[in-house]
Amino acid sequence: MVGVLTTTTREVVLCSEVMPSSPTLVSSNRSFGGEQQVFRHDSSVLGCSMNFGVYLPPQAASGPCPVVYWLSGLTCTEQNFITKAGAQAHAARLGLILVAPDTSPRGEGVPDDDAFDLGCGAGFYLNATQEPWARQYRMYDYVVSELPGLIEAHFPAAERRSILGHSMGGHGALVIALRNPGRYRAVSAVAPITAPSQVPWGQKAFRAYLGEDQGAWAEFDASQLVRVAKERLPLLVDVGDKDQFLERELKPEIFRRACEEVGHPLTLRMQPGYDHSYYTIATFIGDHLEHHAAALSK
């Protein structure tokens, strides 16, 4: 596979500038006719070793397949999605490669915090500018640039990609897609943090990683980015009406209003009785992968 990505936007020019190290296989398990694997590599962007999960569907044995990137939420590693979401059966049926990275840099010497919502496990898919985070907390560059370069260089991956995520990862998926027009065929989210500048989780992370500059915050806030988006990718968002973080942290109504004001297509589904857990993700992951497969097949 060739790891050269072409684009006209500065957001992803980094892909051709980063030379990812070859990944080392950590584990491999047969799943629905394909292989659920975990790899480790040395990240030059994050300055540490990183794990990521890759599901290769049966169709990958015959040629390149489109890639769906999954971004997990607070406290997660690459393991949560690959063991709890039940996504492999859908990916095998649809011929999709699934890639699930970790949520932050980790390891000896990586800055951390005692709280669950800052530091390791809480990278927020941004590029930090404040100390002690600035050197290694660059998950935006990792997801947009280094990881796809590695996937497309070492796996049977087509240059057709999409992105989705949950909670903090839903925030990351929306932000990354909105900032990189033409790069992703589809985007969706389950229980995303849609207005991080206006909720406690986002405000705490942005203040620590980005400082007090509200302009810097806006660059990683989906409810603000959608107002200036240069591409109208249809957005699919599922949120449970029993989600324990709905009113305090998710605030999907802010995102809905922002989309309505600029005419950005949004399907926001409030799912009765569902919460913030992986039971919700597992229930609706098939719908989301169908949404992605339809766009990736065009």
Short mmCIF file of C-alpha atoms in Angstrom, two decimals:
data_model
loop_
_atom_site.label_atom_id
_atom_site.label_comp_id
_atom_site.label_asym_id
_atom_site.label_seq_id
_atom_site.Cartn_x
_atom_site.Cartn_y
_atom_site.Cartn_z
CA MET A 1 0.00 0.00 0.00
CA VAL A 2 1.17 3.52 -0.77
CA GLY A 3 0.99 5.99 2.09
CA VAL A 4 0.76 9.20 0.06
CA LEU A 5 -2.43 11.19 0.62
CA THR A 6 -3.46 13.96 -1.76
CA THR A 7 -5.54 16.97 -0.75
CA THR A 8 -5.91 20.65 -1.39
CA THR A 9 -6.34 21.64 2.25
CA ARG A 10 -3.59 22.58 4.68
CA GLU A 11 -5.33 20.60 7.42
CA VAL A 12 -4.02 17.29 6.02
CA VAL A 13 -0.81 18.23 4.24
CA LEU A 14 0.93 16.80 7.30
CA CYS A 15 0.13 13.30 6.05
CA SER A 16 2.92 13.44 3.51
CA GLU A 17 5.33 15.00 6.01
CA VAL A 18 5.06 12.35 8.73
CA MET A 19 6.95 9.10 8.23
CA PRO A 20 5.27 6.66 10.62
CA SER A 21 7.22 3.77 12.05
CA SER A 22 6.21 0.25 11.04
CA PRO A 23 3.61 -1.20 13.42
CA THR A 24 4.28 -4.29 15.53
CA LEU A 25 1.53 -6.87 15.97
CA VAL A 26 0.39 -7.20 19.60
CA SER A 27 -2.57 -9.57 19.15
CA SER A 28 -4.78 -11.08 16.47
CA ASN A 29 -8.15 -12.84 16.83
CA ARG A 30 -10.39 -14.34 14.18
CA SER A 31 -13.73 -12.51 14.08
CA PHE A 32 -16.63 -12.90 11.63
CA GLY A 33 -14.33 -14.21 8.92
CA GLY A 34 -11.85 -11.38 9.36
CA GLU A 35 -9.16 -10.48 11.89
CA GLN A 36 -9.37 -8.19 14.91
CA GLN A 37 -5.82 -7.08 15.51
CA VAL A 38 -3.98 -4.71 17.83
CA PHE A 39 -0.73 -3.05 16.81
CA ARG A 40 1.87 -0.88 18.53
CA HIS A 41 4.12 1.72 16.95
CA ASP A 42 6.40 4.58 17.90
CA SER A 43 4.59 7.85 17.25
CA SER A 44 6.78 10.74 16.16
CA VAL A 45 3.84 13.13 16.61
CA LEU A 46 3.11 12.11 20.20
CA GLY A 47 6.62 11.16 21.27
CA CYS A 48 5.62 7.79 22.72
CA SER A 49 4.51 4.30 21.74
CA MET A 50 0.84 3.99 20.80
CA ASN A 51 -1.57 1.10 20.43
CA PHE A 52 -4.37 0.98 17.89
CA GLY A 53 -6.94 -1.62 16.90
CA VAL A 54 -7.56 -2.67 13.29
CA TYR A 55 -10.38 -4.90 12.15
CA LEU A 56 -9.70 -6.37 8.72
CA PRO A 57 -12.93 -7.72 7.15
CA PRO A 58 -12.88 -10.85 4.96
CA GLN A 59 -12.94 -8.63 1.85
CA ALA A 60 -9.50 -7.21 2.75
CA ALA A 61 -7.93 -10.51 1.68
CA SER A 62 -8.93 -9.71 -1.91
CA GLY A 63 -8.03 -6.03 -2.14
CA PRO A 64 -8.18 -2.57 -0.53
CA CYS A 65 -11.22 -1.68 1.59
CA PRO A 66 -12.49 1.70 2.80
CA VAL A 67 -11.53 2.72 6.33
CA VAL A 68 -13.71 3.93 9.18
CA TYR A 69 -11.89 5.64 12.06
CA TRP A 70 -13.48 5.32 15.50
CA LEU A 71 -12.58 7.78 18.28
CA SER A 72 -13.34 6.70 21.84
CA GLY A 73 -14.33 8.75 24.87
CA LEU A 74 -12.82 9.68 28.22
CA THR A 75 -10.78 7.00 30.05
CA CYS A 76 -10.86 4.62 27.07
CA THR A 77 -8.03 2.84 25.27
CA GLU A 78 -8.18 1.05 21.92
CA GLN A 79 -9.68 -1.93 23.77
CA ASN A 80 -13.07 -0.50 24.72
CA PHE A 81 -14.48 -0.24 21.21
CA ILE A 82 -13.06 -3.47 19.84
CA THR A 83 -14.32 -5.57 22.78
CA LYS A 84 -17.67 -3.89 23.60
CA ALA A 85 -19.23 -2.29 20.51
CA GLY A 86 -19.98 -5.42 18.50
CA ALA A 87 -18.88 -3.61 15.35
CA GLN A 88 -16.98 -6.45 13.70
CA ALA A 89 -20.07 -8.28 12.43
CA HIS A 90 -21.30 -5.14 10.68
CA ALA A 91 -17.86 -4.31 9.29
CA ALA A 92 -17.50 -7.86 7.92
CA ARG A 93 -20.86 -7.62 6.17
CA LEU A 94 -20.13 -4.17 4.75
CA GLY A 95 -16.45 -4.69 3.86
CA LEU A 96 -15.11 -1.95 6.13
CA ILE A 97 -11.74 -1.70 7.86
CA LEU A 98 -12.22 -0.32 11.38
CA VAL A 99 -9.38 1.59 13.06
CA ALA A 100 -9.60 2.46 16.76
CA PRO A 101 -6.68 4.43 18.28
CA ASP A 102 -6.01 5.15 21.92
CA THR A 103 -7.39 8.40 23.34
CA SER A 104 -4.13 10.08 24.37
CA PRO A 105 -0.38 9.60 24.59
CA ARG A 106 0.67 7.30 27.41
CA GLY A 107 3.77 5.96 29.12
CA GLU A 108 6.73 7.00 31.22
CA GLY A 109 7.39 10.71 30.97
CA VAL A 110 4.01 11.56 29.44
CA PRO A 111 2.30 14.37 31.44
CA ASP A 112 -0.77 13.23 33.36
CA ASP A 113 -3.31 14.44 35.91
CA ASP A 114 -5.03 12.67 38.78
CA ALA A 115 -8.47 13.51 37.37
CA PHE A 116 -10.11 11.21 34.82
CA ASP A 117 -11.00 14.09 32.48
CA LEU A 118 -7.50 15.49 31.94
CA GLY A 119 -4.20 13.92 30.90
CA CYS A 120 -3.88 10.26 29.94
CA GLY A 121 -7.16 8.96 28.56
CA ALA A 122 -8.37 12.50 27.93
CA GLY A 123 -6.51 13.86 24.91
CA PHE A 124 -9.63 15.63 23.52
CA TYR A 125 -8.36 15.23 19.93
CA LEU A 126 -6.72 18.66 19.84
CA ASN A 127 -3.19 20.05 19.59
CA ALA A 128 -2.17 21.42 23.00
CA THR A 129 -0.28 24.70 23.15
CA GLN A 130 0.21 24.99 26.93
CA GLU A 131 2.82 23.36 29.17
CA PRO A 132 3.29 20.65 30.24
CA TRP A 133 1.02 19.27 27.50
CA ALA A 134 2.22 20.96 24.32
CA ARG A 135 4.98 18.56 23.27
CA GLN A 136 2.97 15.33 23.35
CA TYR A 137 -0.76 16.07 23.50
CA ARG A 138 -1.28 16.41 19.76
CA MET A 139 -4.06 13.91 19.13
CA TYR A 140 -5.52 16.04 16.35
CA ASP A 141 -2.35 15.71 14.26
CA TYR A 142 -2.09 12.04 15.18
CA VAL A 143 -5.61 11.18 14.01
CA VAL A 144 -5.62 13.46 10.95
CA SER A 145 -2.10 12.77 9.77
CA GLU A 146 0.17 10.17 11.31
CA LEU A 147 -2.27 7.33 11.91
CA PRO A 148 -3.88 7.41 8.42
CA GLY A 149 -0.42 7.58 6.88
CA LEU A 150 0.51 4.42 8.75
CA ILE A 151 -2.75 2.63 7.94
CA GLU A 152 -2.57 3.41 4.24
CA ALA A 153 1.10 2.43 4.07
CA HIS A 154 0.87 -0.93 5.87
CA PHE A 155 -2.68 -2.26 5.44
CA PRO A 156 -5.00 -3.02 2.48
CA ALA A 157 -6.68 0.34 2.91
CA ALA A 158 -8.32 2.32 0.13
CA GLU A 159 -8.01 6.11 0.16
CA ARG A 160 -11.68 6.33 1.09
CA ARG A 161 -12.17 7.10 4.74
CA SER A 162 -14.80 8.23 7.24
CA ILE A 163 -14.84 9.01 10.95
CA LEU A 164 -17.12 8.59 13.97
CA GLY A 165 -16.85 8.50 17.73
CA HIS A 166 -18.46 8.56 21.16
CA SER A 167 -18.60 11.33 23.77
CA MET A 168 -15.15 12.99 23.74
CA GLY A 169 -14.51 10.94 20.61
CA GLY A 170 -17.75 12.17 19.06
CA HIS A 171 -16.47 15.70 19.65
CA GLY A 172 -13.20 14.70 17.97
CA ALA A 173 -14.92 13.12 14.96
CA LEU A 174 -17.13 16.15 14.32
CA VAL A 175 -14.27 18.62 14.73
CA ILE A 176 -11.88 16.69 12.51
CA ALA A 177 -14.43 16.22 9.74
CA LEU A 178 -15.55 19.85 9.84
CA ARG A 179 -11.96 21.11 9.70
CA ASN A 180 -10.90 18.89 6.81
CA PRO A 181 -13.31 19.26 3.87
CA GLY A 182 -12.88 16.60 1.21
CA ARG A 183 -10.96 14.22 3.45
CA TYR A 184 -13.83 12.11 4.85
CA ARG A 185 -16.80 10.64 2.99
CA ALA A 186 -18.98 10.51 6.12
CA VAL A 187 -19.04 11.52 9.79
CA SER A 188 -21.27 10.55 12.70
CA ALA A 189 -21.28 10.47 16.49
CA VAL A 190 -22.90 8.80 19.49
CA ALA A 191 -23.49 11.07 22.50
CA PRO A 192 -20.88 13.64 21.40
CA ILE A 193 -19.70 16.67 23.35
CA THR A 194 -20.96 19.11 20.73
CA ALA A 195 -20.27 22.47 22.41
CA PRO A 196 -17.13 21.93 24.52
CA SER A 197 -16.53 25.66 25.03
CA GLN A 198 -19.82 25.80 26.96
CA VAL A 199 -19.62 22.70 29.19
CA PRO A 200 -17.43 21.72 32.18
CA TRP A 201 -15.51 18.86 30.53
CA GLY A 202 -14.60 20.96 27.53
CA GLN A 203 -13.83 24.14 29.44
CA LYS A 204 -11.49 22.30 31.80
CA ALA A 205 -9.63 20.58 28.97
CA PHE A 206 -9.47 23.66 26.73
CA ARG A 207 -8.19 25.86 29.54
CA ALA A 208 -5.47 23.35 30.42
CA TYR A 209 -4.43 22.42 26.87
CA LEU A 210 -5.10 25.68 24.99
CA GLY A 211 -4.99 28.45 27.60
CA GLU A 212 -7.53 31.25 27.89
CA ASP A 213 -7.68 32.23 24.21
CA GLN A 214 -11.32 31.77 23.18
CA GLY A 215 -10.27 31.90 19.52
CA ALA A 216 -8.15 28.80 20.05
CA TRP A 217 -11.11 27.08 21.72
CA ALA A 218 -13.32 27.82 18.70
CA GLU A 219 -10.98 25.84 16.45
CA PHE A 220 -11.96 22.66 18.34
CA ASP A 221 -15.65 23.35 18.99
CA ALA A 222 -18.08 21.65 16.58
CA SER A 223 -20.92 24.07 17.33
CA GLN A 224 -18.74 26.94 16.21
CA LEU A 225 -16.98 25.14 13.35
CA VAL A 226 -20.25 24.08 11.71
CA ARG A 227 -21.10 27.75 11.18
CA VAL A 228 -18.09 28.22 8.89
CA ALA A 229 -17.81 24.71 7.42
CA LYS A 230 -16.86 24.66 3.73
CA GLU A 231 -18.42 21.23 3.20
CA ARG A 232 -21.95 19.99 3.89
CA LEU A 233 -21.37 16.40 4.94
CA PRO A 234 -24.67 15.03 6.32
CA LEU A 235 -24.27 14.55 10.07
CA LEU A 236 -25.78 11.63 11.97
CA VAL A 237 -25.90 11.97 15.76
CA ASP A 238 -27.53 9.62 18.28
CA VAL A 239 -28.07 10.64 21.90
CA GLY A 240 -29.98 8.73 24.57
CA ASP A 241 -32.61 10.72 26.45
CA LYS A 242 -31.51 8.94 29.65
CA ASP A 243 -27.85 9.83 29.12
CA GLN A 244 -26.55 10.94 32.52
CA PHE A 245 -24.39 13.62 30.87
CA LEU A 246 -27.03 14.96 28.48
CA GLU A 247 -27.83 18.29 30.13
CA ARG A 248 -24.47 19.06 31.71
CA GLU A 249 -21.91 17.97 29.11
CA LEU A 250 -23.46 17.04 25.75
CA LYS A 251 -26.02 19.79 25.06
CA PRO A 252 -27.02 18.59 21.58
CA GLU A 253 -29.60 21.37 21.31
CA ILE A 254 -26.77 23.91 20.91
CA PHE A 255 -25.40 21.94 18.00
CA ARG A 256 -28.85 21.52 16.48
CA ARG A 257 -29.44 25.28 16.55
CA ALA A 258 -26.04 25.98 15.00
CA CYS A 259 -26.75 23.55 12.16
CA GLU A 260 -30.23 25.01 11.59
CA GLU A 261 -28.88 28.57 11.44
CA VAL A 262 -26.53 27.76 8.55
CA GLY A 263 -28.55 25.00 6.90
CA HIS A 264 -26.06 22.23 7.63
CA PRO A 265 -27.75 18.81 7.24
CA LEU A 266 -28.13 17.10 10.62
CA THR A 267 -30.05 14.01 11.67
CA LEU A 268 -30.20 14.22 15.47
CA ARG A 269 -31.96 11.19 16.95
CA MET A 270 -32.95 11.31 20.61
CA GLN A 271 -33.16 7.65 21.56
CA PRO A 272 -35.71 6.93 24.32
CA GLY A 273 -34.38 5.08 27.35
CA TYR A 274 -30.73 4.91 26.27
CA ASP A 275 -27.78 6.14 28.35
CA HIS A 276 -24.08 6.97 27.84
CA SER A 277 -22.80 3.39 27.95
CA TYR A 278 -21.44 0.95 25.39
CA TYR A 279 -24.85 -0.74 25.43
CA THR A 280 -26.07 2.32 23.54
CA ILE A 281 -23.11 2.23 21.18
CA ALA A 282 -23.65 -1.48 20.47
CA THR A 283 -27.34 -0.85 19.77
CA PHE A 284 -26.77 1.81 17.13
CA ILE A 285 -23.31 1.02 15.71
CA GLY A 286 -24.92 -0.94 12.86
CA ASP A 287 -26.93 2.13 11.78
CA HIS A 288 -23.81 4.25 11.87
CA LEU A 289 -21.70 1.84 9.86
CA GLU A 290 -24.50 1.58 7.29
CA HIS A 291 -24.43 5.38 7.07
CA HIS A 292 -20.69 5.28 6.48
CA ALA A 293 -20.76 2.35 4.05
CA ALA A 294 -23.31 4.12 1.84
CA ALA A 295 -21.06 7.19 1.55
CA LEU A 296 -17.86 5.17 1.15
CA SER A 297 -19.33 3.09 -1.68
CA LYS A 298 -19.98 6.10 -3.91
#
